[in-house]
Amino acid sequence: MANRSCGECTLCCKLMGVPELKKPTAKWCVSCDKGKGCTVYDTRPPSCRNFECFWLMNDDFPEEMRPDRINALVYFNDTPDSVVLHVDPAKPATVRSKAVQGLIDGLLKVYAKVFVLSGPDSAMLTR
């Protein structure tokens, strides 16, 4: 694990679904204090505990690629040799931004598949 902290980033609290709370994707969690963090962090559900943000885990991701700065986050999923890229549907131009396109290109060098999710829209990109 990298020596990072979320800082002001709480984008996972918006983009990630949390089945235990019946929280859908692309909606802010009621337990999120935006820009500060989870108000129930010590008792957060397993979905939140198991979530692993690439930026947080990897010091090789530049500071300017922090999820709240690019409106997108990357994490592992259950499909082998793939990752998921969640893009904030409130910012539709994000997926075409230079930062996110560079991120996708880099991910496809390492992973065979990148699943891109933005609200109800999705795509699977392959090498």
Short mmCIF file of N, CA, C and O in Angstrom, two decimals:
data_model
loop_
_atom_site.label_atom_id
_atom_site.label_comp_id
_atom_site.label_asym_id
_atom_site.label_seq_id
_atom_site.Cartn_x
_atom_site.Cartn_y
_atom_site.Cartn_z
N MET A 1 0.85 -1.18 0.00
CA MET A 1 0.00 0.00 0.00
C MET A 1 0.89 1.24 0.00
O MET A 1 1.91 1.28 0.65
N ALA A 2 0.49 2.23 -0.71
CA ALA A 2 1.23 3.48 -0.80
C ALA A 2 1.11 4.26 0.50
O ALA A 2 0.27 3.98 1.34
N ASN A 3 1.97 5.23 0.64
CA ASN A 3 1.92 6.10 1.82
C ASN A 3 1.08 7.32 1.52
O ASN A 3 1.56 8.44 1.61
N ARG A 4 -0.15 7.10 1.17
CA ARG A 4 -1.05 8.19 0.81
C ARG A 4 -2.28 8.14 1.69
O ARG A 4 -2.62 7.12 2.27
N SER A 5 -2.98 9.26 1.68
CA SER A 5 -4.30 9.30 2.30
C SER A 5 -5.26 9.93 1.30
O SER A 5 -4.83 10.57 0.34
N CYS A 6 -6.51 9.74 1.52
CA CYS A 6 -7.53 10.27 0.61
C CYS A 6 -7.52 11.78 0.56
O CYS A 6 -7.89 12.37 -0.46
N GLY A 7 -7.10 12.42 1.65
CA GLY A 7 -7.15 13.87 1.71
C GLY A 7 -8.59 14.34 1.55
O GLY A 7 -9.49 13.82 2.20
N GLU A 8 -8.81 15.28 0.65
CA GLU A 8 -10.15 15.81 0.43
C GLU A 8 -10.98 14.98 -0.54
O GLU A 8 -12.14 15.28 -0.79
N CYS A 9 -10.38 13.93 -1.09
CA CYS A 9 -11.10 13.11 -2.08
C CYS A 9 -12.12 12.20 -1.40
O CYS A 9 -11.79 11.44 -0.50
N THR A 10 -13.35 12.31 -1.83
CA THR A 10 -14.43 11.42 -1.36
C THR A 10 -15.22 10.88 -2.55
O THR A 10 -16.37 10.48 -2.41
N LEU A 11 -14.59 10.89 -3.74
CA LEU A 11 -15.31 10.51 -4.95
C LEU A 11 -15.85 9.08 -4.90
O LEU A 11 -16.91 8.80 -5.44
N CYS A 12 -15.14 8.17 -4.24
CA CYS A 12 -15.65 6.80 -4.14
C CYS A 12 -17.00 6.77 -3.42
O CYS A 12 -17.85 5.94 -3.72
N CYS A 13 -17.21 7.70 -2.51
CA CYS A 13 -18.48 7.78 -1.77
C CYS A 13 -19.64 8.19 -2.68
O CYS A 13 -20.80 8.02 -2.31
N LYS A 14 -19.32 8.72 -3.84
CA LYS A 14 -20.35 9.05 -4.81
C LYS A 14 -20.47 7.96 -5.88
O LYS A 14 -21.55 7.48 -6.17
N LEU A 15 -19.34 7.58 -6.46
CA LEU A 15 -19.38 6.73 -7.65
C LEU A 15 -19.65 5.26 -7.37
O LEU A 15 -20.24 4.58 -8.21
N MET A 16 -19.24 4.77 -6.22
CA MET A 16 -19.37 3.35 -5.92
C MET A 16 -20.74 3.01 -5.35
O MET A 16 -21.25 3.73 -4.51
N GLY A 17 -21.29 1.90 -5.81
CA GLY A 17 -22.51 1.38 -5.21
C GLY A 17 -22.16 0.65 -3.93
O GLY A 17 -21.08 0.08 -3.81
N VAL A 18 -23.04 0.67 -2.96
CA VAL A 18 -22.83 -0.03 -1.70
C VAL A 18 -24.07 -0.88 -1.42
O VAL A 18 -25.08 -0.38 -0.91
N PRO A 19 -24.01 -2.16 -1.81
CA PRO A 19 -25.20 -3.02 -1.67
C PRO A 19 -25.75 -3.09 -0.25
O PRO A 19 -26.97 -3.09 -0.06
N GLU A 20 -24.87 -3.13 0.75
CA GLU A 20 -25.33 -3.24 2.13
C GLU A 20 -26.19 -2.05 2.55
O GLU A 20 -27.05 -2.18 3.42
N LEU A 21 -25.96 -0.91 1.92
CA LEU A 21 -26.73 0.30 2.24
C LEU A 21 -27.80 0.61 1.19
O LEU A 21 -28.49 1.62 1.29
N LYS A 22 -27.89 -0.28 0.19
CA LYS A 22 -28.78 -0.05 -0.95
C LYS A 22 -28.47 1.30 -1.62
O LYS A 22 -29.35 1.98 -2.13
N LYS A 23 -27.18 1.66 -1.60
CA LYS A 23 -26.73 2.90 -2.20
C LYS A 23 -26.37 2.65 -3.66
O LYS A 23 -25.52 1.83 -3.96
N PRO A 24 -27.04 3.32 -4.58
CA PRO A 24 -26.72 3.12 -5.99
C PRO A 24 -25.43 3.84 -6.39
O PRO A 24 -24.94 4.72 -5.66
N THR A 25 -24.88 3.47 -7.54
CA THR A 25 -23.73 4.18 -8.06
C THR A 25 -24.16 5.59 -8.45
O THR A 25 -25.34 5.86 -8.69
N ALA A 26 -23.20 6.48 -8.51
CA ALA A 26 -23.39 7.86 -8.96
C ALA A 26 -24.32 8.69 -8.08
O ALA A 26 -24.91 9.66 -8.53
N LYS A 27 -24.46 8.30 -6.83
CA LYS A 27 -25.24 9.07 -5.85
C LYS A 27 -24.39 9.18 -4.58
O LYS A 27 -23.76 8.22 -4.16
N TRP A 28 -24.38 10.35 -3.98
CA TRP A 28 -23.59 10.53 -2.76
C TRP A 28 -24.13 9.67 -1.63
O TRP A 28 -25.34 9.57 -1.43
N CYS A 29 -23.24 9.06 -0.90
CA CYS A 29 -23.61 8.28 0.28
C CYS A 29 -24.04 9.24 1.38
O CYS A 29 -23.44 10.30 1.57
N VAL A 30 -25.08 8.86 2.12
CA VAL A 30 -25.58 9.72 3.19
C VAL A 30 -24.56 9.85 4.32
O VAL A 30 -24.63 10.79 5.11
N SER A 31 -23.60 8.92 4.40
CA SER A 31 -22.58 8.95 5.45
C SER A 31 -21.33 9.71 5.04
O SER A 31 -20.36 9.75 5.79
N CYS A 32 -21.34 10.29 3.85
CA CYS A 32 -20.17 11.01 3.37
C CYS A 32 -20.25 12.48 3.74
O CYS A 32 -21.24 13.15 3.45
N ASP A 33 -19.20 12.97 4.36
CA ASP A 33 -19.04 14.40 4.59
C ASP A 33 -18.13 14.86 3.45
O ASP A 33 -16.91 14.70 3.51
N LYS A 34 -18.73 15.36 2.37
CA LYS A 34 -18.00 15.67 1.14
C LYS A 34 -16.75 16.50 1.41
O LYS A 34 -16.80 17.50 2.10
N GLY A 35 -15.65 16.02 0.84
CA GLY A 35 -14.37 16.71 1.01
C GLY A 35 -13.68 16.42 2.32
O GLY A 35 -12.56 16.86 2.55
N LYS A 36 -14.34 15.64 3.20
CA LYS A 36 -13.74 15.32 4.50
C LYS A 36 -13.62 13.82 4.73
O LYS A 36 -12.62 13.35 5.22
N GLY A 37 -14.66 13.06 4.39
CA GLY A 37 -14.58 11.61 4.56
C GLY A 37 -15.85 11.00 5.09
O GLY A 37 -16.90 11.65 5.20
N CYS A 38 -15.73 9.74 5.44
CA CYS A 38 -16.86 8.94 5.90
C CYS A 38 -17.14 9.22 7.37
O CYS A 38 -16.23 9.14 8.21
N THR A 39 -18.38 9.50 7.68
CA THR A 39 -18.75 9.79 9.06
C THR A 39 -18.94 8.52 9.89
O THR A 39 -19.03 8.59 11.11
N VAL A 40 -18.98 7.35 9.21
CA VAL A 40 -19.11 6.07 9.92
C VAL A 40 -17.95 5.14 9.54
O VAL A 40 -18.11 3.93 9.47
N TYR A 41 -16.77 5.72 9.33
CA TYR A 41 -15.62 4.98 8.83
C TYR A 41 -15.32 3.71 9.63
O TYR A 41 -15.08 2.65 9.05
N ASP A 42 -15.35 3.78 10.94
CA ASP A 42 -15.01 2.62 11.77
C ASP A 42 -16.02 1.49 11.65
O ASP A 42 -15.68 0.34 11.92
N THR A 43 -17.25 1.80 11.25
CA THR A 43 -18.28 0.77 11.12
C THR A 43 -18.79 0.65 9.69
O THR A 43 -19.87 0.10 9.45
N ARG A 44 -18.02 1.13 8.72
CA ARG A 44 -18.44 1.10 7.31
C ARG A 44 -18.65 -0.34 6.86
O ARG A 44 -18.02 -1.26 7.39
N PRO A 45 -19.52 -0.55 5.88
CA PRO A 45 -19.84 -1.91 5.42
C PRO A 45 -18.67 -2.56 4.67
O PRO A 45 -17.73 -1.88 4.22
N PRO A 46 -18.73 -3.89 4.51
CA PRO A 46 -17.67 -4.62 3.83
C PRO A 46 -17.35 -4.10 2.42
O PRO A 46 -16.18 -4.07 2.03
N SER A 47 -18.35 -3.69 1.67
CA SER A 47 -18.08 -3.17 0.32
C SER A 47 -17.12 -2.00 0.38
O SER A 47 -16.23 -1.86 -0.46
N CYS A 48 -17.28 -1.15 1.35
CA CYS A 48 -16.40 0.01 1.51
C CYS A 48 -15.04 -0.41 2.04
O CYS A 48 -14.00 0.08 1.58
N ARG A 49 -15.03 -1.34 2.98
CA ARG A 49 -13.75 -1.82 3.54
C ARG A 49 -12.90 -2.50 2.48
O ARG A 49 -11.68 -2.38 2.49
N ASN A 50 -13.54 -3.21 1.57
CA ASN A 50 -12.81 -3.98 0.56
C ASN A 50 -12.41 -3.17 -0.66
O ASN A 50 -11.62 -3.62 -1.48
N PHE A 51 -12.95 -1.97 -0.80
CA PHE A 51 -12.64 -1.13 -1.95
C PHE A 51 -11.18 -0.72 -1.93
O PHE A 51 -10.64 -0.32 -0.89
N GLU A 52 -10.51 -0.83 -3.08
CA GLU A 52 -9.10 -0.46 -3.20
C GLU A 52 -8.91 0.50 -4.37
O GLU A 52 -8.89 0.09 -5.52
N CYS A 53 -8.76 1.76 -4.07
CA CYS A 53 -8.55 2.80 -5.08
C CYS A 53 -7.10 2.73 -5.57
O CYS A 53 -6.16 2.74 -4.77
N PHE A 54 -6.93 2.64 -6.89
CA PHE A 54 -5.58 2.56 -7.46
C PHE A 54 -4.72 3.75 -7.05
O PHE A 54 -3.54 3.60 -6.74
N TRP A 55 -5.27 4.94 -7.09
CA TRP A 55 -4.47 6.12 -6.77
C TRP A 55 -3.97 6.04 -5.34
O TRP A 55 -2.81 6.35 -5.06
N LEU A 56 -4.80 5.58 -4.45
CA LEU A 56 -4.43 5.49 -3.05
C LEU A 56 -3.38 4.41 -2.82
O LEU A 56 -2.50 4.56 -1.98
N MET A 57 -3.46 3.35 -3.60
CA MET A 57 -2.56 2.20 -3.42
C MET A 57 -1.20 2.36 -4.09
O MET A 57 -0.27 1.66 -3.75
N ASN A 58 -1.09 3.25 -5.05
CA ASN A 58 0.09 3.26 -5.90
C ASN A 58 0.72 4.66 -5.97
O ASN A 58 0.15 5.57 -6.57
N ASP A 59 1.90 4.79 -5.40
CA ASP A 59 2.61 6.08 -5.42
C ASP A 59 3.02 6.50 -6.82
O ASP A 59 3.39 7.66 -7.03
N ASP A 60 2.97 5.58 -7.79
CA ASP A 60 3.33 5.92 -9.16
C ASP A 60 2.27 6.78 -9.85
O ASP A 60 2.54 7.42 -10.86
N PHE A 61 1.06 6.78 -9.31
CA PHE A 61 0.02 7.66 -9.85
C PHE A 61 0.36 9.08 -9.41
O PHE A 61 0.50 9.35 -8.22
N PRO A 62 0.48 10.00 -10.36
CA PRO A 62 0.80 11.38 -9.98
C PRO A 62 -0.28 12.01 -9.11
O PRO A 62 -1.45 11.64 -9.18
N GLU A 63 0.13 12.95 -8.31
CA GLU A 63 -0.80 13.65 -7.41
C GLU A 63 -1.97 14.26 -8.18
O GLU A 63 -3.11 14.23 -7.73
N GLU A 64 -1.69 14.78 -9.38
CA GLU A 64 -2.76 15.42 -10.16
C GLU A 64 -3.77 14.41 -10.70
O GLU A 64 -4.81 14.79 -11.23
N MET A 65 -3.49 13.11 -10.55
CA MET A 65 -4.43 12.07 -11.00
C MET A 65 -5.34 11.59 -9.86
O MET A 65 -6.06 10.62 -10.02
N ARG A 66 -5.29 12.29 -8.73
CA ARG A 66 -6.18 11.91 -7.63
C ARG A 66 -7.61 11.92 -8.16
O ARG A 66 -7.99 12.82 -8.93
N PRO A 67 -8.42 10.93 -7.82
CA PRO A 67 -9.76 10.79 -8.42
C PRO A 67 -10.62 12.04 -8.43
O PRO A 67 -11.25 12.35 -9.45
N ASP A 68 -10.63 12.80 -7.36
CA ASP A 68 -11.48 14.00 -7.35
C ASP A 68 -10.96 15.08 -8.29
O ASP A 68 -11.70 15.98 -8.67
N ARG A 69 -9.71 14.98 -8.69
CA ARG A 69 -9.14 15.97 -9.61
C ARG A 69 -9.40 15.63 -11.07
O ARG A 69 -9.40 16.51 -11.92
N ILE A 70 -9.59 14.33 -11.36
CA ILE A 70 -9.86 13.91 -12.75
C ILE A 70 -11.29 13.42 -12.93
O ILE A 70 -11.69 13.04 -14.02
N ASN A 71 -12.07 13.40 -11.85
CA ASN A 71 -13.48 12.97 -11.87
C ASN A 71 -13.65 11.52 -12.29
O ASN A 71 -14.64 11.15 -12.93
N ALA A 72 -12.68 10.70 -11.92
CA ALA A 72 -12.72 9.27 -12.26
C ALA A 72 -11.84 8.51 -11.28
O ALA A 72 -10.86 9.05 -10.76
N LEU A 73 -12.17 7.25 -11.06
CA LEU A 73 -11.34 6.40 -10.20
C LEU A 73 -11.24 5.00 -10.77
O LEU A 73 -12.12 4.54 -11.49
N VAL A 74 -10.14 4.33 -10.43
CA VAL A 74 -9.86 2.98 -10.93
C VAL A 74 -9.78 2.04 -9.75
O VAL A 74 -9.22 2.39 -8.69
N TYR A 75 -10.30 0.82 -9.94
CA TYR A 75 -10.18 -0.19 -8.89
C TYR A 75 -10.22 -1.58 -9.52
O TYR A 75 -10.60 -1.75 -10.68
N PHE A 76 -9.79 -2.57 -8.74
CA PHE A 76 -9.83 -3.96 -9.18
C PHE A 76 -11.27 -4.46 -9.20
O PHE A 76 -12.12 -3.95 -8.49
N ASN A 77 -11.51 -5.48 -10.01
CA ASN A 77 -12.80 -6.16 -9.97
C ASN A 77 -12.56 -7.66 -9.96
O ASN A 77 -11.43 -8.10 -9.82
N ASP A 78 -13.61 -8.44 -10.11
CA ASP A 78 -13.50 -9.90 -10.01
C ASP A 78 -13.11 -10.57 -11.32
O ASP A 78 -12.82 -11.76 -11.33
N THR A 79 -13.14 -9.86 -12.42
CA THR A 79 -12.77 -10.45 -13.71
C THR A 79 -11.26 -10.41 -13.85
O THR A 79 -10.66 -9.34 -13.76
N PRO A 80 -10.63 -11.57 -14.08
CA PRO A 80 -9.17 -11.60 -14.18
C PRO A 80 -8.64 -10.68 -15.28
O PRO A 80 -9.28 -10.50 -16.31
N ASP A 81 -7.46 -10.13 -15.04
CA ASP A 81 -6.74 -9.29 -15.99
C ASP A 81 -7.57 -8.09 -16.46
O ASP A 81 -7.56 -7.73 -17.62
N SER A 82 -8.31 -7.49 -15.51
CA SER A 82 -9.13 -6.33 -15.85
C SER A 82 -9.26 -5.40 -14.66
O SER A 82 -9.00 -5.79 -13.52
N VAL A 83 -9.64 -4.18 -14.95
CA VAL A 83 -9.93 -3.19 -13.92
C VAL A 83 -11.19 -2.43 -14.32
O VAL A 83 -11.65 -2.52 -15.46
N VAL A 84 -11.72 -1.68 -13.36
CA VAL A 84 -12.90 -0.87 -13.61
C VAL A 84 -12.51 0.60 -13.46
O VAL A 84 -11.81 0.98 -12.52
N LEU A 85 -12.95 1.40 -14.40
CA LEU A 85 -12.78 2.84 -14.36
C LEU A 85 -14.16 3.46 -14.22
O LEU A 85 -14.99 3.34 -15.12
N HIS A 86 -14.43 4.04 -13.05
CA HIS A 86 -15.69 4.75 -12.83
C HIS A 86 -15.48 6.21 -13.17
O HIS A 86 -14.54 6.84 -12.67
N VAL A 87 -16.31 6.75 -14.04
CA VAL A 87 -16.25 8.16 -14.43
C VAL A 87 -17.51 8.85 -13.92
O VAL A 87 -18.61 8.32 -14.06
N ASP A 88 -17.34 10.01 -13.33
CA ASP A 88 -18.47 10.75 -12.77
C ASP A 88 -19.44 11.13 -13.89
O ASP A 88 -19.09 11.90 -14.78
N PRO A 89 -20.67 10.59 -13.88
CA PRO A 89 -21.63 10.90 -14.94
C PRO A 89 -22.08 12.37 -14.93
O PRO A 89 -22.62 12.85 -15.92
N ALA A 90 -21.84 13.06 -13.83
CA ALA A 90 -22.18 14.48 -13.78
C ALA A 90 -21.20 15.32 -14.60
O ALA A 90 -21.44 16.49 -14.84
N LYS A 91 -20.09 14.69 -15.01
CA LYS A 91 -19.06 15.38 -15.79
C LYS A 91 -18.76 14.54 -17.03
O LYS A 91 -17.71 13.91 -17.14
N PRO A 92 -19.67 14.50 -18.01
CA PRO A 92 -19.56 13.59 -19.16
C PRO A 92 -18.32 13.80 -20.03
O PRO A 92 -17.84 12.86 -20.66
N ALA A 93 -17.75 14.99 -20.06
CA ALA A 93 -16.56 15.23 -20.88
C ALA A 93 -15.31 14.59 -20.28
O ALA A 93 -14.28 14.46 -20.96
N THR A 94 -15.41 14.16 -19.03
CA THR A 94 -14.27 13.56 -18.34
C THR A 94 -13.64 12.41 -19.11
O THR A 94 -12.44 12.30 -19.21
N VAL A 95 -14.46 11.54 -19.67
CA VAL A 95 -13.94 10.34 -20.33
C VAL A 95 -13.08 10.71 -21.55
O VAL A 95 -12.21 9.94 -21.94
N ARG A 96 -13.28 11.89 -22.11
CA ARG A 96 -12.49 12.33 -23.26
C ARG A 96 -11.33 13.25 -22.86
O ARG A 96 -10.60 13.73 -23.72
N SER A 97 -11.18 13.50 -21.57
CA SER A 97 -10.12 14.40 -21.13
C SER A 97 -8.75 13.75 -21.36
O SER A 97 -8.61 12.53 -21.42
N LYS A 98 -7.75 14.59 -21.48
CA LYS A 98 -6.38 14.11 -21.69
C LYS A 98 -5.93 13.20 -20.54
O LYS A 98 -5.34 12.16 -20.77
N ALA A 99 -6.27 13.59 -19.31
CA ALA A 99 -5.86 12.80 -18.15
C ALA A 99 -6.48 11.41 -18.18
O ALA A 99 -5.79 10.40 -17.98
N VAL A 100 -7.78 11.33 -18.44
CA VAL A 100 -8.46 10.03 -18.42
C VAL A 100 -8.06 9.19 -19.64
O VAL A 100 -7.86 7.97 -19.52
N GLN A 101 -7.89 9.80 -20.79
CA GLN A 101 -7.43 9.04 -21.96
C GLN A 101 -6.03 8.47 -21.71
O GLN A 101 -5.76 7.33 -22.06
N GLY A 102 -5.16 9.25 -21.09
CA GLY A 102 -3.83 8.75 -20.74
C GLY A 102 -3.89 7.62 -19.73
O GLY A 102 -3.15 6.65 -19.82
N LEU A 103 -4.80 7.75 -18.79
CA LEU A 103 -5.00 6.70 -17.79
C LEU A 103 -5.47 5.41 -18.45
O LEU A 103 -4.94 4.33 -18.19
N ILE A 104 -6.44 5.52 -19.34
CA ILE A 104 -6.95 4.34 -20.06
C ILE A 104 -5.83 3.69 -20.87
O ILE A 104 -5.65 2.47 -20.83
N ASP A 105 -5.06 4.49 -21.60
CA ASP A 105 -3.94 3.95 -22.39
C ASP A 105 -2.96 3.20 -21.49
O ASP A 105 -2.51 2.10 -21.84
N GLY A 106 -2.63 3.78 -20.35
CA GLY A 106 -1.71 3.13 -19.42
C GLY A 106 -2.28 1.85 -18.84
O GLY A 106 -1.58 0.84 -18.71
N LEU A 107 -3.56 1.86 -18.50
CA LEU A 107 -4.20 0.66 -17.95
C LEU A 107 -4.22 -0.47 -18.97
O LEU A 107 -4.00 -1.64 -18.63
N LEU A 108 -4.48 -0.14 -20.23
CA LEU A 108 -4.54 -1.17 -21.27
C LEU A 108 -3.16 -1.77 -21.59
O LEU A 108 -3.08 -2.84 -22.19
N LYS A 109 -2.10 -1.13 -21.14
CA LYS A 109 -0.76 -1.72 -21.30
C LYS A 109 -0.53 -2.81 -20.26
O LYS A 109 0.29 -3.69 -20.45
N VAL A 110 -1.28 -2.73 -19.16
CA VAL A 110 -1.11 -3.67 -18.06
C VAL A 110 -2.24 -4.70 -17.99
O VAL A 110 -2.02 -5.86 -17.67
N TYR A 111 -3.45 -4.28 -18.29
CA TYR A 111 -4.63 -5.12 -18.16
C TYR A 111 -5.25 -5.35 -19.54
O TYR A 111 -5.28 -4.46 -20.37
N ALA A 112 -5.79 -6.54 -19.75
CA ALA A 112 -6.40 -6.87 -21.04
C ALA A 112 -7.71 -6.13 -21.26
O ALA A 112 -8.07 -5.84 -22.40
N LYS A 113 -8.42 -5.83 -20.16
CA LYS A 113 -9.72 -5.18 -20.27
C LYS A 113 -9.85 -4.04 -19.26
O LYS A 113 -9.41 -4.17 -18.12
N VAL A 114 -10.47 -2.96 -19.71
CA VAL A 114 -10.83 -1.86 -18.82
C VAL A 114 -12.33 -1.66 -18.98
O VAL A 114 -12.81 -1.35 -20.08
N PHE A 115 -13.07 -1.90 -17.92
CA PHE A 115 -14.50 -1.66 -17.92
C PHE A 115 -14.72 -0.21 -17.52
O PHE A 115 -14.26 0.22 -16.45
N VAL A 116 -15.36 0.56 -18.36
CA VAL A 116 -15.62 1.97 -18.09
C VAL A 116 -17.10 2.12 -17.74
O VAL A 116 -17.96 1.72 -18.52
N LEU A 117 -17.37 2.68 -16.57
CA LEU A 117 -18.73 2.90 -16.11
C LEU A 117 -18.93 4.38 -15.83
O LEU A 117 -18.09 5.02 -15.22
N SER A 118 -20.05 4.90 -16.29
CA SER A 118 -20.42 6.28 -16.03
C SER A 118 -21.93 6.34 -15.88
O SER A 118 -22.66 6.44 -16.86
N GLY A 119 -22.37 6.23 -14.63
CA GLY A 119 -23.80 6.15 -14.39
C GLY A 119 -24.36 4.91 -15.07
O GLY A 119 -23.81 3.83 -14.94
N PRO A 120 -25.42 5.05 -15.89
CA PRO A 120 -26.00 3.88 -16.56
C PRO A 120 -25.21 3.45 -17.81
O PRO A 120 -25.47 2.39 -18.35
N ASP A 121 -24.26 4.26 -18.23
CA ASP A 121 -23.49 3.93 -19.44
C ASP A 121 -22.27 3.09 -19.10
O ASP A 121 -21.65 3.29 -18.04
N SER A 122 -21.94 2.18 -19.99
CA SER A 122 -20.76 1.35 -19.76
C SER A 122 -20.14 0.95 -21.10
O SER A 122 -20.79 0.98 -22.13
N ALA A 123 -18.87 0.59 -21.00
CA ALA A 123 -18.14 0.12 -22.18
C ALA A 123 -17.02 -0.78 -21.69
O ALA A 123 -16.53 -0.64 -20.56
N MET A 124 -16.63 -1.74 -22.54
CA MET A 124 -15.48 -2.57 -22.23
C MET A 124 -14.43 -2.27 -23.29
O MET A 124 -14.68 -2.42 -24.49
N LEU A 125 -13.26 -1.81 -22.85
CA LEU A 125 -12.17 -1.52 -23.75
C LEU A 125 -11.15 -2.65 -23.64
O LEU A 125 -10.88 -3.15 -22.54
N THR A 126 -10.61 -3.06 -24.76
CA THR A 126 -9.61 -4.14 -24.76
C THR A 126 -8.36 -3.69 -25.50
O THR A 126 -8.39 -2.75 -26.28
N ARG A 127 -7.28 -4.41 -25.24
CA ARG A 127 -6.01 -4.12 -25.94
C ARG A 127 -6.18 -4.33 -27.41
O ARG A 127 -6.85 -5.15 -27.90
#
